[in-house]
mmCIF file of C-alpha atoms in Angstrom:
data_model
loop_
_atom_site.group_PDB
_atom_site.id
_atom_site.type_symbol
_atom_site.label_atom_id
_atom_site.label_comp_id
_atom_site.label_asym_id
_atom_site.label_seq_id
_atom_site.Cartn_x
_atom_site.Cartn_y
_atom_site.Cartn_z
ATOM 1 C CA MET A 1 12.428 32.835 96.710
ATOM 2 C CA ARG A 2 8.802 33.722 95.245
ATOM 3 C CA ILE A 3 10.071 37.303 94.608
ATOM 4 C CA LEU A 4 13.345 36.049 92.727
ATOM 5 C CA LEU A 5 11.372 33.554 90.572
ATOM 6 C CA VAL A 6 9.044 36.353 89.484
ATOM 7 C CA PHE A 7 11.912 39.071 88.830
ATOM 8 C CA LEU A 8 13.476 35.995 86.971
ATOM 9 C CA PHE A 9 10.190 35.924 85.046
ATOM 10 C CA MET A 10 10.307 39.308 83.540
ATOM 11 C CA ILE A 11 14.249 39.353 83.025
ATOM 12 C CA ASN A 12 12.754 35.995 80.060
ATOM 13 C CA ILE A 13 10.669 38.447 78.622
ATOM 14 C CA PHE A 14 13.134 40.913 78.118
ATOM 15 C CA ALA A 15 15.672 38.505 76.810
ATOM 16 C CA GLN A 16 13.120 36.818 74.082
ATOM 17 C CA ASP A 17 12.207 40.816 73.459
ATOM 18 C CA LEU A 18 16.842 41.427 72.694
ATOM 19 C CA ASN A 19 15.689 38.549 70.113
ATOM 20 C CA ASN A 20 14.491 41.193 68.144
ATOM 21 C CA SER A 21 16.275 44.537 68.442
ATOM 22 C CA GLU A 22 19.691 45.035 67.156
ATOM 23 C CA MET A 23 22.099 45.310 70.547
ATOM 24 C CA GLU A 24 23.982 48.573 70.144
ATOM 25 C CA ASN A 25 27.034 47.744 72.893
ATOM 26 C CA SER A 26 29.901 44.844 72.562
ATOM 27 C CA ILE A 27 28.583 43.496 76.259
ATOM 28 C CA PHE A 28 25.389 42.776 77.282
ATOM 29 C CA SER A 29 25.352 42.638 80.418
ATOM 30 C CA LEU A 30 22.267 42.016 82.858
ATOM 31 C CA ASP A 31 23.460 44.054 86.285
ATOM 32 C CA LEU A 32 20.450 44.333 88.159
ATOM 33 C CA PRO A 33 19.081 48.085 89.371
ATOM 34 C CA GLN A 34 20.364 48.389 93.190
ATOM 35 C CA GLU A 35 17.197 47.962 94.946
ATOM 36 C CA ILE A 36 16.627 44.209 92.985
ATOM 37 C CA GLU A 37 19.838 43.340 93.936
ATOM 38 C CA GLU A 38 18.475 44.760 97.263
ATOM 39 C CA ASN A 39 15.696 42.103 97.670
ATOM 40 C CA ILE A 40 17.365 39.488 96.300
ATOM 41 C CA SER A 41 19.860 39.452 99.163
ATOM 42 C CA GLU A 42 17.173 39.941 101.290
ATOM 43 C CA VAL A 43 15.588 36.488 99.877
ATOM 44 C CA ILE A 44 18.842 34.702 100.596
ATOM 45 C CA ASP A 45 20.513 34.252 103.701
ATOM 46 C CA ASN A 46 23.542 32.966 102.460
ATOM 47 C CA ASP A 47 25.888 35.260 102.448
ATOM 48 C CA GLU A 48 28.491 32.922 102.707
ATOM 49 C CA TYR A 49 28.743 32.202 99.414
ATOM 50 C CA ASN A 50 29.362 35.184 96.881
ATOM 51 C CA MET A 51 29.554 33.501 92.804
ATOM 52 C CA GLU A 52 30.760 35.672 90.236
ATOM 53 C CA ILE A 53 30.108 34.251 87.026
ATOM 54 C CA ALA A 54 31.094 35.974 83.781
ATOM 55 C CA ILE A 55 29.458 34.111 80.158
ATOM 56 C CA ILE A 56 31.260 34.375 77.082
ATOM 57 C CA LEU A 57 30.398 33.844 74.083
ATOM 58 C CA ASP A 58 29.912 34.826 70.313
ATOM 59 C CA LYS A 59 26.363 37.635 70.343
ATOM 60 C CA SER A 60 26.175 36.666 66.415
ATOM 61 C CA LYS A 61 26.673 33.150 66.738
ATOM 62 C CA PHE A 62 24.572 32.576 70.149
ATOM 63 C CA PHE A 63 21.917 35.784 69.797
ATOM 64 C CA GLN A 64 19.331 33.500 69.956
ATOM 65 C CA PHE A 65 20.135 31.231 72.264
ATOM 66 C CA ILE A 66 20.991 34.051 75.514
ATOM 67 C CA PRO A 67 17.367 33.642 77.285
ATOM 68 C CA ASN A 68 17.954 30.132 77.049
ATOM 69 C CA ILE A 69 21.543 30.122 78.496
ATOM 70 C CA LEU A 70 21.189 33.300 81.670
ATOM 71 C CA ASN A 71 17.334 30.821 82.596
ATOM 72 C CA SER A 72 19.145 27.854 82.572
ATOM 73 C CA ILE A 73 22.154 29.476 85.187
ATOM 74 C CA ASN A 74 19.395 31.486 86.768
ATOM 75 C CA ALA A 75 16.869 27.973 87.816
ATOM 76 C CA TYR A 76 19.907 25.858 88.419
ATOM 77 C CA MET A 77 21.456 28.731 91.585
ATOM 78 C CA ILE A 78 18.297 29.306 92.544
ATOM 79 C CA LYS A 79 18.309 25.918 93.972
ATOM 80 C CA LYS A 80 21.827 26.116 95.249
ATOM 81 C CA ASP A 81 20.080 29.381 96.886
ATOM 82 C CA ILE A 82 23.176 31.629 97.190
ATOM 83 C CA ASN A 83 24.046 34.943 96.253
ATOM 84 C CA TYR A 84 25.152 34.933 92.746
ATOM 85 C CA HIS A 85 25.977 37.197 89.802
ATOM 86 C CA ILE A 86 25.904 37.155 86.469
ATOM 87 C CA LYS A 87 26.929 38.974 83.453
ATOM 88 C CA LEU A 88 27.462 38.544 79.874
ATOM 89 C CA PHE A 89 30.292 39.400 77.717
ATOM 90 C CA ASN A 90 31.050 39.275 73.885
ATOM 91 C CA LYS A 91 33.989 37.056 72.301
ATOM 92 C CA GLU A 92 35.941 39.669 71.256
ATOM 93 C CA LYS A 93 38.607 39.403 68.620
ATOM 94 C CA ASN A 94 41.575 39.876 70.795
ATOM 95 C CA ILE A 95 40.442 36.685 73.566
ATOM 96 C CA THR A 96 44.021 37.950 76.018
ATOM 97 C CA LYS A 97 43.080 41.335 76.285
ATOM 98 C CA GLU A 98 39.642 40.620 76.698
ATOM 99 C CA LEU A 99 40.241 38.717 79.384
ATOM 100 C CA ASP A 100 42.979 40.094 81.077
ATOM 101 C CA LYS A 101 39.635 42.506 81.775
ATOM 102 C CA ILE A 102 36.975 39.497 82.991
ATOM 103 C CA THR A 103 39.641 37.794 85.494
ATOM 104 C CA PRO A 104 39.937 40.522 88.207
ATOM 105 C CA ASP A 105 35.867 40.288 88.733
ATOM 106 C CA TYR A 106 35.288 37.465 88.189
ATOM 107 C CA LYS A 107 36.236 33.933 89.595
ATOM 108 C CA TYR A 108 33.791 31.947 87.208
ATOM 109 C CA ILE A 109 34.031 32.483 83.560
ATOM 110 C CA PHE A 110 32.318 30.356 81.164
ATOM 111 C CA THR A 111 33.500 30.150 77.432
ATOM 112 C CA PHE A 112 31.184 29.045 74.321
ATOM 113 C CA PHE A 113 33.702 28.477 72.147
ATOM 114 C CA THR A 114 33.552 26.447 69.139
ATOM 115 C CA ASN A 115 36.369 26.864 68.042
ATOM 116 C CA SER A 116 39.049 24.398 70.679
ATOM 117 C CA ASP A 117 41.964 26.126 69.132
ATOM 118 C CA GLU A 118 40.782 28.956 71.165
ATOM 119 C CA LEU A 119 41.094 27.485 74.315
ATOM 120 C CA LYS A 120 45.168 28.059 74.767
ATOM 121 C CA TYR A 121 44.014 32.093 75.365
ATOM 122 C CA LEU A 122 42.779 30.587 78.818
ATOM 123 C CA GLU A 123 45.378 28.907 80.150
ATOM 124 C CA LYS A 124 47.502 31.684 81.337
ATOM 125 C CA TYR A 125 45.099 32.756 83.549
ATOM 126 C CA THR A 126 45.779 29.792 86.665
ATOM 127 C CA GLU A 127 43.272 31.827 88.881
ATOM 128 C CA ASN A 128 40.010 31.769 87.683
ATOM 129 C CA TYR A 129 38.400 28.410 86.223
ATOM 130 C CA PHE A 130 36.966 27.758 82.833
ATOM 131 C CA PHE A 131 33.786 26.192 82.193
ATOM 132 C CA VAL A 132 33.193 25.763 78.306
ATOM 133 C CA PRO A 133 29.528 24.039 77.791
ATOM 134 C CA THR A 134 30.579 23.811 73.672
ATOM 135 C CA LEU A 135 32.913 21.350 74.086
ATOM 136 C CA ASN A 136 34.156 17.796 74.936
ATOM 137 C CA LYS A 137 37.061 16.797 76.258
ATOM 138 C CA THR A 138 38.157 14.824 72.642
ATOM 139 C CA GLN A 139 37.894 18.036 70.909
ATOM 140 C CA ALA A 140 40.893 19.717 72.875
ATOM 141 C CA SER A 141 43.521 16.480 73.762
ATOM 142 C CA ASN A 142 46.286 19.049 73.810
ATOM 143 C CA ILE A 143 44.467 21.370 76.608
ATOM 144 C CA ASP A 144 45.711 19.939 80.175
ATOM 145 C CA ALA A 145 45.372 22.902 82.145
ATOM 146 C CA LYS A 146 43.513 21.824 85.380
ATOM 147 C CA ASN A 147 40.791 24.671 86.138
ATOM 148 C CA ILE A 148 39.056 24.260 82.337
ATOM 149 C CA PHE A 149 36.065 22.088 82.479
ATOM 150 C CA PHE A 150 33.902 20.983 79.556
ATOM 151 C CA GLY A 151 30.646 19.654 79.452
ATOM 152 C CA GLY A 152 30.308 19.360 75.648
ATOM 153 C CA ILE A 153 28.672 15.849 74.607
ATOM 154 C CA ASN A 154 30.623 12.562 74.422
ATOM 155 C CA TYR A 155 29.511 12.160 70.652
ATOM 156 C CA HIS A 156 32.084 9.641 69.928
ATOM 157 C CA ASN A 157 30.090 7.871 72.605
ATOM 158 C CA GLN A 158 27.284 7.953 71.038
ATOM 159 C CA VAL A 159 27.632 7.293 67.409
ATOM 160 C CA LEU A 160 29.546 4.533 68.624
ATOM 161 C CA LYS A 161 26.607 3.239 70.489
ATOM 162 C CA LEU A 162 24.264 3.641 67.155
ATOM 163 C CA ASN A 163 27.126 2.129 65.044
ATOM 164 C CA GLN A 164 26.036 -1.457 66.352
ATOM 165 C CA TYR A 165 22.839 -2.032 64.203
ATOM 166 C CA ILE A 166 25.025 -0.644 61.062
ATOM 167 C CA THR A 167 25.966 -3.918 58.827
ATOM 168 C CA GLY A 168 26.268 -2.708 56.028
ATOM 169 C CA TYR A 169 25.764 0.231 52.865
ATOM 170 C CA THR A 170 25.620 4.008 55.073
ATOM 171 C CA ASN A 171 24.461 7.368 53.328
ATOM 172 C CA ILE A 172 25.457 10.308 55.883
ATOM 173 C CA ILE A 173 23.652 13.186 55.080
ATOM 174 C CA TYR A 174 25.049 16.522 56.978
ATOM 175 C CA GLU A 175 24.155 20.413 56.864
ATOM 176 C CA ASN A 176 26.851 23.141 56.626
ATOM 177 C CA ASN A 177 27.258 24.195 60.633
ATOM 178 C CA ASP A 178 29.961 23.001 62.778
ATOM 179 C CA LEU A 179 28.713 21.077 64.843
ATOM 180 C CA SER A 180 26.500 18.623 61.917
ATOM 181 C CA LYS A 181 30.595 18.512 60.501
ATOM 182 C CA TYR A 182 32.130 17.781 63.687
ATOM 183 C CA ILE A 183 29.368 14.838 63.973
ATOM 184 C CA THR A 184 30.330 13.649 60.483
ATOM 185 C CA THR A 185 33.945 13.592 60.750
ATOM 186 C CA VAL A 186 33.171 11.634 63.951
ATOM 187 C CA ILE A 187 30.887 9.301 61.887
ATOM 188 C CA ASP A 188 33.171 9.197 59.061
ATOM 189 C CA GLU A 189 36.410 8.116 61.223
ATOM 190 C CA MET A 190 34.390 5.539 63.181
ATOM 191 C CA LEU A 191 32.079 4.364 61.059
ATOM 192 C CA LEU A 192 33.566 0.364 59.275
ATOM 193 C CA GLN A 193 31.093 -0.383 57.176
ATOM 194 C CA PRO A 194 31.581 1.729 53.401
ATOM 195 C CA HIS A 195 29.317 5.133 53.363
ATOM 196 C CA LYS A 196 29.751 8.020 51.323
ATOM 197 C CA ILE A 197 28.723 11.582 52.821
ATOM 198 C CA TYR A 198 26.250 14.100 50.752
ATOM 199 C CA LYS A 199 25.361 17.932 51.753
ATOM 200 C CA TYR A 200 22.138 18.942 52.717
ATOM 201 C CA PRO A 201 20.094 19.195 50.376
ATOM 202 C CA ILE A 202 19.591 16.372 48.922
ATOM 203 C CA LYS A 203 18.165 14.167 45.913
ATOM 204 C CA TYR A 204 15.704 11.808 47.137
ATOM 205 C CA THR A 205 16.862 8.915 44.410
ATOM 206 C CA ASN A 206 16.726 5.156 45.004
ATOM 207 C CA LYS A 207 20.875 5.218 45.924
ATOM 208 C CA TYR A 208 19.066 5.452 49.996
ATOM 209 C CA ASN A 209 17.393 2.549 49.544
ATOM 210 C CA ASP A 210 17.687 -0.873 51.573
ATOM 211 C CA THR A 211 21.046 1.656 52.809
ATOM 212 C CA PHE A 212 21.738 2.656 56.979
ATOM 213 C CA VAL A 213 20.993 6.138 56.727
ATOM 214 C CA TYR A 214 22.322 9.257 59.488
ATOM 215 C CA LEU A 215 21.281 12.513 59.330
ATOM 216 C CA ASN A 216 23.311 15.205 60.898
ATOM 217 C CA THR A 217 20.697 17.690 60.814
ATOM 218 C CA LYS A 218 18.457 20.100 62.511
ATOM 219 C CA ALA A 219 14.855 18.876 63.589
ATOM 220 C CA VAL A 220 13.657 20.685 60.905
ATOM 221 C CA ASN A 221 15.941 19.871 58.031
ATOM 222 C CA THR A 222 15.346 16.025 59.438
ATOM 223 C CA ALA A 223 11.648 15.932 59.504
ATOM 224 C CA GLN A 224 11.589 17.501 55.691
ATOM 225 C CA ILE A 225 14.043 14.383 54.672
ATOM 226 C CA LEU A 226 12.234 11.340 56.421
ATOM 227 C CA ALA A 227 9.195 12.989 55.225
ATOM 228 C CA ASN A 228 10.612 12.819 52.136
ATOM 229 C CA PHE A 229 11.552 9.480 52.412
ATOM 230 C CA THR A 230 8.093 8.517 52.752
ATOM 231 C CA TYR A 231 6.763 10.373 49.586
ATOM 232 C CA ASN A 232 9.154 9.030 47.339
ATOM 233 C CA LYS A 233 8.836 5.156 48.510
ATOM 234 C CA ILE A 234 12.482 5.120 50.222
ATOM 235 C CA GLU A 235 12.644 2.248 52.458
ATOM 236 C CA THR A 236 15.730 2.402 54.175
ATOM 237 C CA LYS A 237 17.053 -0.122 56.762
ATOM 238 C CA SER A 238 17.601 2.382 59.540
ATOM 239 C CA ILE A 239 17.892 6.148 60.189
ATOM 240 C CA PHE A 240 20.089 6.897 63.251
ATOM 241 C CA SER A 241 20.963 10.527 64.481
ATOM 242 C CA THR A 242 22.972 11.563 68.148
ATOM 243 C CA GLN A 243 21.181 14.296 70.472
ATOM 244 C CA ILE A 244 20.777 16.782 67.625
ATOM 245 C CA ASN A 245 18.403 15.540 66.771
ATOM 246 C CA TYR A 246 16.781 14.135 70.186
ATOM 247 C CA THR A 247 13.879 16.718 70.742
ATOM 248 C CA PRO A 248 9.563 16.588 70.850
ATOM 249 C CA LEU A 249 10.076 18.798 67.657
ATOM 250 C CA LEU A 250 10.238 15.641 65.330
ATOM 251 C CA PHE A 251 6.278 14.418 66.725
ATOM 252 C CA SER A 252 4.749 17.452 65.342
ATOM 253 C CA LEU A 253 6.611 17.734 62.311
ATOM 254 C CA THR A 254 6.788 13.951 61.326
ATOM 255 C CA SER A 255 4.412 11.447 60.419
ATOM 256 C CA LYS A 256 4.107 7.486 62.346
ATOM 257 C CA GLU A 257 5.639 6.808 58.668
ATOM 258 C CA ASP A 258 8.445 8.658 58.636
ATOM 259 C CA VAL A 259 10.306 7.997 62.296
ATOM 260 C CA LYS A 260 9.162 4.148 62.196
ATOM 261 C CA ASN A 261 12.828 3.134 61.112
ATOM 262 C CA LEU A 262 14.879 6.429 63.145
ATOM 263 C CA ILE A 263 17.228 6.324 65.939
ATOM 264 C CA LEU A 264 17.182 8.125 67.835
ATOM 265 C CA ALA A 265 20.567 8.964 71.248
ATOM 266 C CA ASN A 266 20.625 11.031 74.012
ATOM 267 C CA SER A 267 22.266 11.676 76.570
ATOM 268 C CA ILE A 268 20.204 14.076 78.610
ATOM 269 C CA PHE A 269 19.133 12.697 81.522
ATOM 270 C CA ASN A 270 19.414 12.243 85.731
ATOM 271 C CA ILE A 271 16.863 15.760 86.160
ATOM 272 C CA SER A 272 16.513 17.373 89.414
ATOM 273 C CA PRO A 273 13.059 17.748 89.472
ATOM 274 C CA ILE A 274 13.952 21.034 91.434
ATOM 275 C CA ILE A 275 16.126 22.000 88.525
ATOM 276 C CA GLU A 276 13.142 20.863 86.281
ATOM 277 C CA ASP A 277 10.556 23.485 87.914
ATOM 278 C CA ASN A 278 13.134 26.244 87.741
ATOM 279 C CA ASN A 279 13.839 25.776 84.746
ATOM 280 C CA LEU A 280 9.880 25.627 83.572
ATOM 281 C CA ASN A 281 9.046 28.872 85.590
ATOM 282 C CA LEU A 282 10.982 30.435 83.871
ATOM 283 C CA GLY A 283 10.032 29.234 80.448
ATOM 284 C CA SER A 284 13.833 27.422 79.842
ATOM 285 C CA ASP A 285 14.187 23.999 78.697
ATOM 286 C CA ILE A 286 16.632 21.647 79.960
ATOM 287 C CA ASN A 287 14.929 18.110 79.004
ATOM 288 C CA PHE A 288 15.735 18.393 75.697
ATOM 289 C CA ASN A 289 18.470 21.280 74.813
ATOM 290 C CA TRP A 290 21.764 20.252 74.896
ATOM 291 C CA LEU A 291 23.368 23.240 75.488
ATOM 292 C CA ASN A 292 21.275 24.411 78.500
ATOM 293 C CA TYR A 293 21.731 20.642 80.026
ATOM 294 C CA THR A 294 25.701 21.502 80.137
ATOM 295 C CA THR A 295 25.876 24.385 81.271
ATOM 296 C CA SER A 296 23.937 23.455 84.085
ATOM 297 C CA THR A 297 25.655 20.526 84.838
ATOM 298 C CA LEU A 298 28.999 22.430 85.225
ATOM 299 C CA LEU A 299 27.743 25.018 87.131
ATOM 300 C CA ASN A 300 27.032 21.677 89.363
ATOM 301 C CA VAL A 301 31.005 22.099 88.965
ATOM 302 C CA ALA A 302 31.665 25.584 89.933
ATOM 303 C CA TYR A 303 28.772 25.520 93.024
ATOM 304 C CA SER A 304 31.727 22.483 93.957
ATOM 305 C CA ILE A 305 34.315 24.779 93.708
ATOM 306 C CA GLU A 306 32.363 27.638 96.000
ATOM 307 C CA ILE A 307 31.453 25.350 98.619
ATOM 308 C CA ASP A 308 34.643 23.152 98.679
ATOM 309 C CA GLU A 309 33.020 19.963 97.897
ATOM 310 C CA ASN A 310 33.971 16.825 95.870
ATOM 311 C CA ILE A 311 33.867 18.042 91.746
ATOM 312 C CA TYR A 312 34.183 14.511 90.907
ATOM 313 C CA PHE A 313 30.511 13.890 91.441
ATOM 314 C CA LEU A 314 28.314 16.224 89.797
ATOM 315 C CA ASN A 315 25.603 15.516 93.164
ATOM 316 C CA ASP A 316 22.250 17.694 91.076
ATOM 317 C CA PHE A 317 22.878 15.035 87.772
ATOM 318 C CA ASN A 318 23.915 11.575 89.293
ATOM 319 C CA LEU A 319 26.801 12.039 86.991
ATOM 320 C CA TYR A 320 30.988 12.060 87.308
ATOM 321 C CA MET A 321 33.498 14.076 85.146
ATOM 322 C CA PHE A 322 36.956 11.842 84.453
ATOM 323 C CA PHE A 323 39.754 14.204 83.269
ATOM 324 C CA ASN A 324 37.932 17.495 83.874
ATOM 325 C CA GLN A 325 35.014 15.806 81.310
ATOM 326 C CA VAL A 326 31.558 15.325 82.511
ATOM 327 C CA ASP A 327 30.470 11.923 81.955
ATOM 328 C CA TYR A 328 27.831 11.380 79.723
ATOM 329 C CA LYS A 329 26.128 8.326 79.627
ATOM 330 C CA THR A 330 23.971 7.090 76.207
ATOM 331 C CA ASN A 331 20.910 5.671 76.013
ATOM 332 C CA LEU A 332 18.813 4.646 72.029
ATOM 333 C CA TYR A 333 15.112 5.762 71.899
ATOM 334 C CA LYS A 334 12.123 5.127 68.995
ATOM 335 C CA ILE A 335 9.805 7.264 68.803
ATOM 336 C CA PHE A 336 6.377 6.356 69.383
ATOM 337 C CA GLN A 337 3.086 7.945 69.555
ATOM 338 C CA ASN A 338 4.964 11.341 70.264
ATOM 339 C CA GLY A 339 7.170 10.090 73.051
ATOM 340 C CA PHE A 340 10.497 8.875 73.295
ATOM 341 C CA ILE A 341 10.929 5.302 73.695
ATOM 342 C CA LYS A 342 14.243 4.009 75.052
ATOM 343 C CA ILE A 343 15.427 0.660 73.328
ATOM 344 C CA GLU A 344 17.517 -1.410 75.609
ATOM 345 C CA ASN A 345 21.173 -1.811 74.343
#
């Protein structure tokens, strides 16, 4: 196992270097050299199972996340101690044509789609298992295929938890990306209190005073907004955000005054210490990176399918799956002394 960890650490360095170079081929493959594959076979004694895993994603959209995604997959599979092979495919415009090439050789296919309409192309491939870490089943209610599994965070549940603290007028701030727009739509539909939506960047005026605020912005922009609220002496009642801002990055980018009214929703917990350590050794973050976490939970499902165990209990994360969606719990937190303090709710 030590040999495998050292090799994957080298792969991690190699994958990070890819961030600074242009990929020339439409498919980026982590096929291992033959001599390395033989070493892995010697380390892994369990020859009964062999998982062939394909990853399909848009390299232009996910390029910066590729090393972390691969490392989180490796971190989980190392724990299971079975033979496995991963290959990464760039999503083509003709998804059906691409799937026709991939499905004969790969039983387990992870599709990092952000548009639920694309999932319809998966339904005809009944002999494969598809996993969608990027979307929640609520975003694809028209998909009923039994071999398509969803791992996306349940933002409806997070917003429901946060909304219990809102008793008056609310300002919602979003930015121009798919996830921010989706969460904003969820809030707009679920929030019963009067509210108005603004696009980042914003003007820091008195209209935010004595109101509730939702921030659907990435951590860097969230920190800037919070700092400007402090600088402009804008006193909000409370400020809320979902999983997208549950990150220790806010510790270094904000002051105690900036975050005093901030409440965050989080669904990442109950991670196996071994999986956590493996991620740490490979330079991957599973405690705060929701995409790594949702990918890993779906790997738990894939592994259970491979060894013919109950797929509805994810034993490595103490989670359950209902109607092909991983069922995440939600806790609320405040920031205190460079740490997250759970709010009893």
